[in-house]
PDB file of C-alpha atoms and ligand atoms in Angstrom:
ATOM      1  CA  MET K   1       6.820  13.038   8.749  1.00 80.00           C
ATOM      2  CA  ALA K   2       7.940  11.151   5.661  1.00 91.00           C
ATOM      3  CA  TYR K   3       9.120  13.262   2.729  1.00 94.00           C
ATOM      4  CA  LYS K   4       7.143  10.854   0.567  1.00 96.00           C
ATOM      5  CA  PRO K   5       4.402   9.185   2.622  1.00 95.00           C
ATOM      6  CA  ARG K   6       3.027   5.737   1.910  1.00 96.00           C
ATOM      7  CA  ILE K   7      -0.508   5.244   0.720  1.00 93.00           C
ATOM      8  CA  GLU K   8      -2.428   2.061   0.013  1.00 94.00           C
ATOM      9  CA  SER K   9      -1.978   1.063  -3.613  1.00 93.00           C
ATOM     10  CA  LYS K  10      -4.959   1.231  -5.941  1.00 93.00           C
ATOM     11  CA  GLU K  11      -4.651  -2.521  -6.404  1.00 95.00           C
ATOM     12  CA  LEU K  12      -5.010  -3.140  -2.664  1.00 96.00           C
ATOM     13  CA  LYS K  13      -7.922  -0.697  -2.383  1.00 96.00           C
ATOM     14  CA  ILE K  14      -9.771  -2.360  -5.265  1.00 97.00           C
ATOM     15  CA  LEU K  15      -9.172  -5.864  -3.914  1.00 97.00           C
ATOM     16  CA  LYS K  16     -10.366  -4.766  -0.485  1.00 97.00           C
ATOM     17  CA  ALA K  17     -13.616  -3.455  -1.996  1.00 97.00           C
ATOM     18  CA  LEU K  18     -14.088  -6.554  -4.161  1.00 98.00           C
ATOM     19  CA  HIS K  19     -13.409  -8.918  -1.275  1.00 97.00           C
ATOM     20  CA  LYS K  20     -16.419  -7.431   0.549  1.00 96.00           C
ATOM     21  CA  ARG K  21     -18.707  -7.507  -2.469  1.00 97.00           C
ATOM     22  CA  MET K  22     -17.970 -10.725  -4.385  1.00 97.00           C
ATOM     23  CA  LYS K  23     -16.489 -14.162  -3.958  1.00 97.00           C
ATOM     24  CA  LEU K  24     -12.843 -13.960  -4.947  1.00 97.00           C
ATOM     25  CA  SER K  25     -11.110 -17.039  -6.334  1.00 97.00           C
ATOM     26  CA  GLU K  26      -8.648 -18.714  -3.949  1.00 97.00           C
ATOM     27  CA  LYS K  27      -5.766 -17.285  -5.981  1.00 96.00           C
ATOM     28  CA  ASP K  28      -7.119 -13.724  -5.896  1.00 96.00           C
ATOM     29  CA  LYS K  29      -7.924 -14.042  -2.214  1.00 97.00           C
ATOM     30  CA  GLN K  30      -4.375 -15.199  -1.476  1.00 96.00           C
ATOM     31  CA  HIS K  31      -2.987 -12.346  -3.534  1.00 96.00           C
ATOM     32  CA  PHE K  32      -5.187  -9.879  -1.625  1.00 97.00           C
ATOM     33  CA  PHE K  33      -4.127 -11.248   1.770  1.00 97.00           C
ATOM     34  CA  ASN K  34      -0.443 -11.130   0.758  1.00 96.00           C
ATOM     35  CA  LEU K  35      -0.724  -7.520  -0.395  1.00 96.00           C
ATOM     36  CA  LYS K  36      -2.599  -6.559   2.757  1.00 97.00           C
ATOM     37  CA  LYS K  37      -0.088  -8.254   5.028  1.00 98.00           C
ATOM     38  CA  GLY K  38       2.844  -6.727   3.158  1.00 97.00           C
ATOM     39  CA  TYR K  39       1.285  -3.283   3.461  1.00 98.00           C
ATOM     40  CA  GLU K  40       0.691  -3.748   7.193  1.00 98.00           C
ATOM     41  CA  GLY K  41       4.366  -4.694   7.636  1.00 98.00           C
ATOM     42  CA  GLU K  42       5.477  -1.600   5.756  1.00 98.00           C
ATOM     43  CA  VAL K  43       3.254   0.598   7.918  1.00 98.00           C
ATOM     44  CA  MET K  44       4.814  -1.007  11.026  1.00 98.00           C
ATOM     45  CA  PHE K  45       8.252  -0.067   9.728  1.00 98.00           C
ATOM     46  CA  ASP K  46       7.073   3.485   8.906  1.00 98.00           C
ATOM     47  CA  LYS K  47       6.010   3.935  12.526  1.00 97.00           C
ATOM     48  CA  LEU K  48       9.651   3.346  13.527  1.00 97.00           C
ATOM     49  CA  THR K  49      11.289   5.529  10.861  1.00 97.00           C
ATOM     50  CA  GLU K  50       8.844   8.343  11.659  1.00 96.00           C
ATOM     51  CA  LYS K  51      10.333   8.506  15.144  1.00 95.00           C
ATOM     52  CA  LEU K  52      13.895   9.071  13.886  1.00 95.00           C
ATOM     53  CA  GLN K  53      15.352  12.297  15.263  1.00 94.00           C
ATOM     54  CA  CYS K  54      18.441  12.559  13.032  1.00 94.00           C
ATOM     55  CA  ASP K  55      18.404  14.812   9.986  1.00 95.00           C
ATOM     56  CA  CYS K  56      17.194  12.564   7.181  1.00 96.00           C
ATOM     57  CA  LEU K  57      14.637  12.318   4.388  1.00 97.00           C
ATOM     58  CA  ILE K  58      12.318   9.303   4.321  1.00 98.00           C
ATOM     59  CA  LEU K  59      10.860   8.236   0.993  1.00 98.00           C
ATOM     60  CA  ASN K  60       8.361   5.407   1.140  1.00 97.00           C
ATOM     61  CA  ASP K  61       7.143   3.146  -1.607  1.00 96.00           C
ATOM     62  CA  LEU K  62       9.110   4.133  -4.690  1.00 97.00           C
ATOM     63  CA  LEU K  63       8.764   2.592  -8.110  1.00 96.00           C
ATOM     64  CA  PHE K  64      11.327   3.326 -10.826  1.00 96.00           C
ATOM     65  CA  LYS K  65      11.863   2.281 -14.366  1.00 95.00           C
ATOM     66  CA  VAL K  66      15.507   1.479 -15.034  1.00 94.00           C
ATOM     67  CA  LYS K  67      16.519   0.187 -18.458  1.00 87.00           C
ATOM     68  CA  ASN K  68      13.063  -1.173 -19.275  1.00 89.00           C
ATOM     69  CA  THR K  69      12.702  -3.003 -16.020  1.00 92.00           C
ATOM     70  CA  THR K  70      11.047  -1.780 -12.833  1.00 94.00           C
ATOM     71  CA  VAL K  71      12.376  -1.648  -9.325  1.00 95.00           C
ATOM     72  CA  GLN K  72      10.245  -1.218  -6.246  1.00 95.00           C
ATOM     73  CA  ILE K  73      11.743   0.192  -3.055  1.00 97.00           C
ATOM     74  CA  ASP K  74       9.689  -0.223   0.123  1.00 97.00           C
ATOM     75  CA  SER K  75      11.486   2.427   2.151  1.00 98.00           C
ATOM     76  CA  LEU K  76      14.470   4.658   1.403  1.00 98.00           C
ATOM     77  CA  ILE K  77      16.273   7.040   3.724  1.00 98.00           C
ATOM     78  CA  ILE K  78      18.698   9.753   2.663  1.00 97.00           C
ATOM     79  CA  THR K  79      21.185  11.053   5.198  1.00 96.00           C
ATOM     80  CA  THR K  80      24.186  13.260   4.410  1.00 94.00           C
ATOM     81  CA  GLY K  81      25.715  11.836   1.235  1.00 93.00           C
ATOM     82  CA  ARG K  82      24.355   8.359   1.879  1.00 95.00           C
ATOM     83  CA  ILE K  83      21.351   6.230   0.928  1.00 97.00           C
ATOM     84  CA  TYR K  84      19.785   3.424   2.931  1.00 98.00           C
ATOM     85  CA  PHE K  85      17.029   1.324   1.536  1.00 98.00           C
ATOM     86  CA  TYR K  86      14.919  -1.487   2.886  1.00 98.00           C
ATOM     87  CA  GLU K  87      13.012  -4.447   1.547  1.00 98.00           C
ATOM     88  CA  ILE K  88      10.365  -5.040   4.200  1.00 98.00           C
ATOM     89  CA  LYS K  89       8.974  -8.512   4.846  1.00 98.00           C
ATOM     90  CA  ASN K  90       6.064  -9.271   7.129  1.00 98.00           C
ATOM     91  CA  SER K  91       6.455 -13.053   6.942  1.00 97.00           C
ATOM     92  CA  ASP K  92       5.802 -15.103  10.054  1.00 97.00           C
ATOM     93  CA  GLY K  93       6.813 -18.640  10.955  1.00 97.00           C
ATOM     94  CA  ASP K  94      10.036 -20.609  10.623  1.00 98.00           C
ATOM     95  CA  TYR K  95      12.158 -20.243   7.505  1.00 98.00           C
ATOM     96  CA  PHE K  96      15.572 -21.451   6.440  1.00 97.00           C
ATOM     97  CA  ILE K  97      18.132 -20.766   3.751  1.00 96.00           C
ATOM     98  CA  GLU K  98      19.543 -23.914   2.162  1.00 94.00           C
ATOM     99  CA  SER K  99      23.276 -23.232   2.284  1.00 89.00           C
ATOM    100  CA  ASN K 100      24.419 -25.001  -0.899  1.00 91.00           C
ATOM    101  CA  THR K 101      21.641 -23.596  -3.144  1.00 93.00           C
ATOM    102  CA  ASN K 102      20.874 -20.265  -1.463  1.00 92.00           C
ATOM    103  CA  ARG K 103      17.186 -21.129  -1.739  1.00 96.00           C
ATOM    104  CA  PHE K 104      14.726 -19.725   0.772  1.00 97.00           C
ATOM    105  CA  TYR K 105      12.136 -22.052   2.321  1.00 97.00           C
ATOM    106  CA  LYS K 106       9.392 -21.993   4.892  1.00 97.00           C
ATOM    107  CA  LYS K 107       9.491 -25.073   7.115  1.00 97.00           C
ATOM    108  CA  PRO K 108       9.000 -27.914   6.388  1.00 96.00           C
ATOM    109  CA  LYS K 109       9.907 -27.050   2.768  1.00 95.00           C
ATOM    110  CA  ILE K 110       7.829 -24.548   0.799  1.00 97.00           C
ATOM    111  CA  GLU K 111      10.007 -22.439  -1.446  1.00 97.00           C
ATOM    112  CA  TYR K 112       9.724 -18.640  -1.664  1.00 96.00           C
ATOM    113  CA  ILE K 113      11.764 -16.079  -3.582  1.00 95.00           C
ATOM    114  CA  ASN K 114      14.914 -15.435  -1.592  1.00 96.00           C
ATOM    115  CA  PRO K 115      14.517 -11.828  -0.381  1.00 97.00           C
ATOM    116  CA  LEU K 116      18.309 -11.445  -0.398  1.00 96.00           C
ATOM    117  CA  LEU K 117      18.353 -12.037  -4.160  1.00 96.00           C
ATOM    118  CA  GLN K 118      15.493  -9.561  -4.539  1.00 96.00           C
ATOM    119  CA  LEU K 119      17.542  -7.080  -2.530  1.00 97.00           C
ATOM    120  CA  ASN K 120      20.604  -7.597  -4.745  1.00 97.00           C
ATOM    121  CA  ARG K 121      18.561  -6.943  -7.846  1.00 96.00           C
ATOM    122  CA  SER K 122      17.055  -3.736  -6.421  1.00 97.00           C
ATOM    123  CA  ASP K 123      20.470  -2.636  -5.191  1.00 97.00           C
ATOM    124  CA  SER K 124      22.017  -3.045  -8.623  1.00 97.00           C
ATOM    125  CA  LEU K 125      19.145  -1.245 -10.395  1.00 97.00           C
ATOM    126  CA  LEU K 126      19.133   1.626  -7.912  1.00 97.00           C
ATOM    127  CA  ARG K 127      22.903   2.065  -8.399  1.00 97.00           C
ATOM    128  CA  GLN K 128      22.404   2.269 -12.157  1.00 96.00           C
ATOM    129  CA  LEU K 129      19.642   4.820 -11.693  1.00 97.00           C
ATOM    130  CA  LEU K 130      21.822   6.998  -9.449  1.00 97.00           C
ATOM    131  CA  GLN K 131      24.662   6.770 -11.920  1.00 96.00           C
ATOM    132  CA  ASN K 132      22.343   7.904 -14.727  1.00 95.00           C
ATOM    133  CA  ILE K 133      21.292  10.990 -12.807  1.00 96.00           C
ATOM    134  CA  GLY K 134      24.822  11.783 -11.641  1.00 95.00           C
ATOM    135  CA  TYR K 135      24.781  10.901  -7.954  1.00 95.00           C
ATOM    136  CA  ASN K 136      27.412   8.568  -6.595  1.00 92.00           C
ATOM    137  CA  PHE K 137      26.079   8.231  -3.064  1.00 95.00           C
ATOM    138  CA  PRO K 138      27.042   5.013  -1.301  1.00 96.00           C
ATOM    139  CA  ILE K 139      24.056   2.699  -0.791  1.00 97.00           C
ATOM    140  CA  GLU K 140      23.315   0.389   2.109  1.00 97.00           C
ATOM    141  CA  ALA K 141      20.550  -2.133   1.453  1.00 98.00           C
ATOM    142  CA  GLN K 142      18.887  -4.383   4.008  1.00 98.00           C
ATOM    143  CA  VAL K 143      16.029  -6.837   4.247  1.00 98.00           C
ATOM    144  CA  VAL K 144      13.904  -6.050   7.300  1.00 98.00           C
ATOM    145  CA  PHE K 145      11.874  -8.874   8.817  1.00 98.00           C
ATOM    146  CA  ILE K 146       9.349  -6.880  10.780  1.00 98.00           C
ATOM    147  CA  ASN K 147       7.093  -9.620  12.134  1.00 98.00           C
ATOM    148  CA  PRO K 148       8.010 -10.547  15.741  1.00 97.00           C
ATOM    149  CA  GLU K 149       6.970 -14.160  15.037  1.00 98.00           C
ATOM    150  CA  PHE K 150       9.541 -14.664  12.280  1.00 98.00           C
ATOM    151  CA  THR K 151      12.559 -16.952  12.594  1.00 97.00           C
ATOM    152  CA  LEU K 152      15.252 -17.652  10.005  1.00 97.00           C
ATOM    153  CA  TYR K 153      17.639 -20.579  10.322  1.00 96.00           C
ATOM    154  CA  GLN K 154      20.978 -20.844   8.584  1.00 94.00           C
ATOM    155  CA  ALA K 155      21.290 -17.264   7.407  1.00 93.00           C
ATOM    156  CA  PRO K 156      24.937 -16.504   6.603  1.00 91.00           C
ATOM    157  CA  LEU K 157      26.467 -14.427   9.402  1.00 92.00           C
ATOM    158  CA  ASP K 158      27.106 -11.327   7.297  1.00 93.00           C
ATOM    159  CA  SER K 159      23.680 -11.273   5.548  1.00 95.00           C
ATOM    160  CA  PRO K 160      22.223  -7.785   5.088  1.00 98.00           C
ATOM    161  CA  ILE K 161      19.238  -8.612   7.268  1.00 98.00           C
ATOM    162  CA  ILE K 162      17.620  -6.806  10.174  1.00 98.00           C
ATOM    163  CA  PHE K 163      15.733  -9.272  12.351  1.00 97.00           C
ATOM    164  CA  PRO K 164      12.719  -8.357  14.505  1.00 97.00           C
ATOM    165  CA  THR K 165      14.896  -8.504  17.616  1.00 96.00           C
ATOM    166  CA  GLN K 166      17.413  -6.055  16.102  1.00 97.00           C
ATOM    167  CA  ILE K 167      15.132  -3.337  14.739  1.00 97.00           C
ATOM    168  CA  ASN K 168      15.041  -1.108  17.824  1.00 96.00           C
ATOM    169  CA  SER K 169      18.805  -1.082  18.329  1.00 97.00           C
ATOM    170  CA  TYR K 170      19.301  -0.505  14.591  1.00 97.00           C
ATOM    171  CA  MET K 171      17.074   2.591  14.784  1.00 96.00           C
ATOM    172  CA  ARG K 172      18.888   3.877  17.881  1.00 96.00           C
ATOM    173  CA  LYS K 173      22.224   3.556  16.076  1.00 94.00           C
ATOM    174  CA  PHE K 174      20.770   5.283  13.035  1.00 92.00           C
ATOM    175  CA  ASP K 175      19.763   8.214  15.205  1.00 93.00           C
ATOM    176  CA  LEU K 176      23.375   8.778  16.315  1.00 93.00           C
ATOM    177  CA  ASN K 177      24.231  10.239  12.900  1.00 89.00           C
ATOM    178  CA  PRO K 178      25.170  13.867  13.794  1.00 91.00           C
ATOM    179  CA  TYR K 179      25.358  15.298  10.250  1.00 91.00           C
ATOM    180  CA  LYS K 180      22.921  17.798   8.748  1.00 95.00           C
ATOM    181  CA  LEU K 181      21.442  17.342   5.281  1.00 96.00           C
ATOM    182  CA  ASN K 182      22.747  19.646   2.573  1.00 95.00           C
ATOM    183  CA  GLY K 183      21.342  20.946  -0.711  1.00 96.00           C
ATOM    184  CA  LYS K 184      22.610  17.995  -2.703  1.00 96.00           C
ATOM    185  CA  ASP K 185      20.825  15.485  -0.436  1.00 96.00           C
ATOM    186  CA  LYS K 186      17.561  17.403  -0.795  1.00 96.00           C
ATOM    187  CA  ARG K 187      17.947  17.715  -4.550  1.00 97.00           C
ATOM    188  CA  LEU K 188      18.431  13.958  -4.769  1.00 97.00           C
ATOM    189  CA  ALA K 189      15.228  13.386  -2.780  1.00 97.00           C
ATOM    190  CA  SER K 190      13.176  15.604  -5.136  1.00 97.00           C
ATOM    191  CA  LYS K 191      14.823  14.010  -8.150  1.00 97.00           C
ATOM    192  CA  LEU K 192      13.892  10.508  -6.942  1.00 97.00           C
ATOM    193  CA  ILE K 193      10.296  11.595  -6.347  1.00 97.00           C
ATOM    194  CA  SER K 194      10.138  13.069  -9.845  1.00 97.00           C
ATOM    195  CA  LEU K 195      11.307   9.732 -11.285  1.00 97.00           C
ATOM    196  CA  HIS K 196       8.773   7.698  -9.295  1.00 96.00           C
ATOM    197  CA  ILE K 197       6.088   6.093 -11.484  1.00 94.00           C
ATOM    198  CA  GLU K 198       2.521   5.719 -10.205  1.00 88.00           C
ATOM    199  CA  GLU K 199       1.217   2.860 -12.314  1.00 82.00           C
ATOM    200  CA  ASN K 200       2.489  -0.483 -11.145  1.00 82.00           C
ATOM    201  CA  PRO K 201       2.843  -2.828 -14.153  1.00 80.00           C
ATOM    202  CA  TYR K 202       2.510  -5.875 -11.896  1.00 81.00           C
ATOM    203  CA  THR K 203      -1.062  -5.120 -10.817  1.00 87.00           C
ATOM    204  CA  ILE K 204      -3.225  -8.246 -10.864  1.00 84.00           C
ATOM    205  CA  LEU K 205      -6.985  -7.771 -10.629  1.00 93.00           C
ATOM    206  CA  PRO K 206      -9.839 -10.231 -11.151  1.00 95.00           C
ATOM    207  CA  ASP K 207     -12.607  -9.493 -13.662  1.00 96.00           C
ATOM    208  CA  TYR K 208     -15.648  -7.886 -12.103  1.00 97.00           C
ATOM    209  CA  GLU K 209     -18.910  -6.298 -13.209  1.00 96.00           C
ATOM    210  CA  PHE K 210     -21.195  -3.734 -11.613  1.00 96.00           C
ATOM    211  CA  THR K 211     -24.266  -5.951 -11.783  1.00 95.00           C
ATOM    212  CA  LYS K 212     -22.563  -8.881 -10.075  1.00 96.00           C
ATOM    213  CA  LEU K 213     -21.240  -7.058  -7.025  1.00 97.00           C
ATOM    214  CA  ARG K 214     -23.135  -7.107  -3.759  1.00 97.00           C
ATOM    215  CA  LYS K 215     -24.698  -3.690  -3.170  1.00 97.00           C
ATOM    216  CA  GLY K 216     -25.137  -1.862   0.096  1.00 97.00           C
ATOM    217  CA  ILE K 217     -23.209   0.356   2.462  1.00 96.00           C
ATOM    218  CA  THR K 218     -20.572  -1.461   4.482  1.00 96.00           C
ATOM    219  CA  CYS K 219     -19.437  -0.397   7.927  1.00 96.00           C
ATOM    220  CA  GLU K 220     -16.410   1.877   7.865  1.00 95.00           C
ATOM    221  CA  VAL K 221     -14.857  -0.042  10.760  1.00 96.00           C
ATOM    222  CA  CYS K 222     -15.795  -3.732  10.448  1.00 95.00           C
ATOM    223  CA  ASP K 223     -16.587  -3.863   6.685  1.00 94.00           C
ATOM    224  CA  LEU K 224     -19.864  -5.732   7.247  1.00 95.00           C
ATOM    225  CA  PHE K 225     -23.177  -4.921   5.585  1.00 96.00           C
ATOM    226  CA  SER K 226     -25.074  -4.576   8.881  1.00 95.00           C
ATOM    227  CA  ILE K 227     -25.937  -0.911   8.415  1.00 96.00           C
ATOM    228  CA  ASN K 228     -29.221   0.607   9.612  1.00 95.00           C
ATOM    229  CA  VAL K 229     -30.075   4.187   8.803  1.00 95.00           C
ATOM    230  CA  ASN K 230     -31.629   6.304  11.501  1.00 92.00           C
ATOM    231  CA  GLY K 231     -32.199   9.910  10.460  1.00 92.00           C
ATOM    232  CA  LYS K 232     -28.787  11.357   9.656  1.00 94.00           C
ATOM    233  CA  ILE K 233     -26.854   8.466  11.176  1.00 96.00           C
ATOM    234  CA  CYS K 234     -25.740   5.076   9.825  1.00 96.00           C
ATOM    235  CA  HIS K 235     -25.547   2.612  12.656  1.00 96.00           C
ATOM    236  CA  CYS K 236     -23.633  -0.679  12.400  1.00 97.00           C
ATOM    237  CA  GLY K 237     -25.649  -3.510  13.930  1.00 96.00           C
ATOM    238  CA  ASP K 238     -22.499  -5.555  14.312  1.00 96.00           C
ATOM    239  CA  CYS K 239     -19.789  -3.389  15.884  1.00 97.00           C
ATOM    240  CA  GLY K 240     -21.954  -0.450  16.950  1.00 96.00           C
ATOM    241  CA  HIS K 241     -20.014   2.118  14.926  1.00 97.00           C
ATOM    242  CA  LYS K 242     -21.901   5.280  13.958  1.00 97.00           C
ATOM    243  CA  GLU K 243     -21.225   7.354  10.858  1.00 97.00           C
ATOM    244  CA  LEU K 244     -23.025  10.339   9.351  1.00 97.00           C
ATOM    245  CA  VAL K 245     -25.136   9.351   6.347  1.00 97.00           C
ATOM    246  CA  THR K 246     -23.396  12.058   4.314  1.00 97.00           C
ATOM    247  CA  ALA K 247     -19.957  10.615   5.098  1.00 97.00           C
ATOM    248  CA  ALA K 248     -21.105   7.060   4.347  1.00 97.00           C
ATOM    249  CA  VAL K 249     -22.620   8.059   0.993  1.00 97.00           C
ATOM    250  CA  LEU K 250     -19.499   9.992  -0.019  1.00 97.00           C
ATOM    251  CA  ARG K 251     -17.338   7.030   0.997  1.00 97.00           C
ATOM    252  CA  ASN K 252     -19.456   4.798  -1.239  1.00 97.00           C
ATOM    253  CA  VAL K 253     -19.273   7.229  -4.141  1.00 96.00           C
ATOM    254  CA  SER K 254     -15.466   7.025  -3.807  1.00 96.00           C
ATOM    255  CA  GLU K 255     -15.744   3.240  -3.884  1.00 97.00           C
ATOM    256  CA  ILE K 256     -17.836   3.312  -7.082  1.00 97.00           C
ATOM    257  CA  ARG K 257     -15.330   5.690  -8.679  1.00 96.00           C
ATOM    258  CA  LEU K 258     -12.452   3.454  -7.628  1.00 96.00           C
ATOM    259  CA  LEU K 259     -14.055   0.312  -9.049  1.00 97.00           C
ATOM    260  CA  PHE K 260     -15.760   1.840 -12.078  1.00 97.00           C
ATOM    261  CA  PRO K 261     -13.860   4.981 -13.100  1.00 95.00           C
ATOM    262  CA  GLU K 262     -15.716   5.045 -16.432  1.00 95.00           C
ATOM    263  CA  MET K 263     -19.212   5.228 -14.886  1.00 95.00           C
ATOM    264  CA  LYS K 264     -21.015   8.540 -14.519  1.00 94.00           C
ATOM    265  CA  ILE K 265     -22.073   9.247 -10.945  1.00 95.00           C
ATOM    266  CA  THR K 266     -25.843   9.805 -10.920  1.00 95.00           C
ATOM    267  CA  THR K 267     -28.412   9.900  -8.135  1.00 95.00           C
ATOM    268  CA  ASN K 268     -29.931   6.633  -9.360  1.00 95.00           C
ATOM    269  CA  LEU K 269     -26.592   4.865  -9.521  1.00 96.00           C
ATOM    270  CA  VAL K 270     -25.667   5.846  -5.964  1.00 97.00           C
ATOM    271  CA  TYR K 271     -29.203   5.024  -4.777  1.00 96.00           C
ATOM    272  CA  ASP K 272     -28.955   1.507  -6.256  1.00 96.00           C
ATOM    273  CA  TRP K 273     -25.475   1.035  -4.839  1.00 97.00           C
ATOM    274  CA  CYS K 274     -26.213   2.155  -1.285  1.00 96.00           C
ATOM    275  CA  VAL K 275     -29.556   0.247  -0.975  1.00 95.00           C
ATOM    276  CA  VAL K 276     -30.198   1.312   2.626  1.00 93.00           C
ATOM    277  CA  ILE K 277     -30.846   5.017   1.917  1.00 92.00           C
ATOM    278  CA  GLU K 278     -34.580   4.993   1.331  1.00 90.00           C
ATOM    279  CA  ILE K 279     -35.080   8.536   0.079  1.00 92.00           C
ATOM    280  CA  LYS K 280     -33.516   9.412  -3.266  1.00 93.00           C
ATOM    281  CA  ARG K 281     -33.674  13.113  -2.400  1.00 94.00           C
ATOM    282  CA  THR K 282     -31.168  12.537   0.419  1.00 95.00           C
ATOM    283  CA  ILE K 283     -28.644  11.179  -2.051  1.00 95.00           C
ATOM    284  CA  LYS K 284     -29.308  13.938  -4.547  1.00 95.00           C
ATOM    285  CA  ARG K 285     -28.763  16.579  -1.853  1.00 95.00           C
ATOM    286  CA  ILE K 286     -25.439  15.021  -0.803  1.00 96.00           C
ATOM    287  CA  LEU K 287     -24.227  14.841  -4.400  1.00 95.00           C
ATOM    288  CA  VAL K 288     -25.265  18.431  -5.157  1.00 94.00           C
ATOM    289  CA  ARG K 289     -23.419  19.711  -2.094  1.00 95.00           C
ATOM    290  CA  ASN K 290     -20.206  17.805  -2.655  1.00 95.00           C
ATOM    291  CA  TYR K 291     -19.732  17.413  -6.378  1.00 94.00           C
ATOM    292  CA  LYS K 292     -19.921  19.530  -9.475  1.00 93.00           C
ATOM    293  CA  GLN K 293     -23.274  19.065 -11.192  1.00 90.00           C
ATOM    294  CA  ILE K 294     -23.138  18.521 -14.940  1.00 92.00           C
ATOM    295  CA  GLY K 295     -26.152  18.476 -17.274  1.00 90.00           C
ATOM    296  CA  VAL K 296     -29.830  18.844 -16.380  1.00 84.00           C
ATOM    297  CA  HIS K 297     -32.879  16.729 -15.480  1.00 81.00           C
ATOM    298  CA  GLN K 298     -32.520  13.024 -16.158  1.00 80.00           C
ATOM    299  CA  TRP K 299     -29.101  13.583 -17.762  1.00 82.00           C
ATOM    300  CA  THR K 300     -27.523  15.050 -14.634  1.00 88.00           C
ATOM    301  CA  TYR K 301     -24.351  13.526 -13.323  1.00 91.00           C
ATOM    302  CA  TYR K 302     -21.690  14.576 -10.822  1.00 91.00           C
ATOM    303  CA  GLU K 303     -17.918  14.963 -10.937  1.00 90.00           C
TER     304      GLU K 303
HETATM  305 ZN1   ZN I 401     -19.282  -2.283  12.041  1.00 84.38          ZN
END
């Protein structure tokens, strides 16, 4: 179990909800797909680090402010007196590094930010951060290409890269570390978590309005709007998934709160949002049972 587990960012959650309910611009859609793919790659890597048997602390998805600039670390592992961190890439296809310029391209020639330069920057900032808090642990930084369909041509031989074909043996070697963590290692882990910042300054979201979003309950599994309500059960006409009405309504209340944190949750609002729940009383009952009721009569809302 990770000492600091990974969760989907608010930005990704919001984009996922918006993608179902409105037409995103090509740029926003691309941004959403990139975030989603990146997250999936990170989760793939987490599945491997979770299996490590050696004594270590795994901290996923860290964001620090160092000297007015931010540094994002996808995955960081502390072993005895040592730090490893990873920049995880879920790119697929054929890439190459142009040797005289150090530029990173996808074939035939679309340029991307060279992840090795990104890694250098993070490495330098993390070192400064550790220095500031009085830890001089050695750091090993690597770019991990997690996607099995990724190929990189012309990477310098000593590049700090773990390729898809090397990940399993890398993890096996990692597990050979016989040392136990001590108090200092654990204190460093808590210190890093205390320095982690939640709000990502690079969040990019499109403009959206309540009235313009498509309303209705979407299937928990396939995300489509093909929900029929039968008694206490929501049934997806597309994938066949069944969900309790209560669970579906609560899931949709969470979605409204995610998208519109300033809106007061009322029976009418949830009724208009869900569309397929025909009886308002059903919604009221679910809200009363699961949220704190504030105010009376037509001014009632739930928190
Ligand atoms: Zn479905």
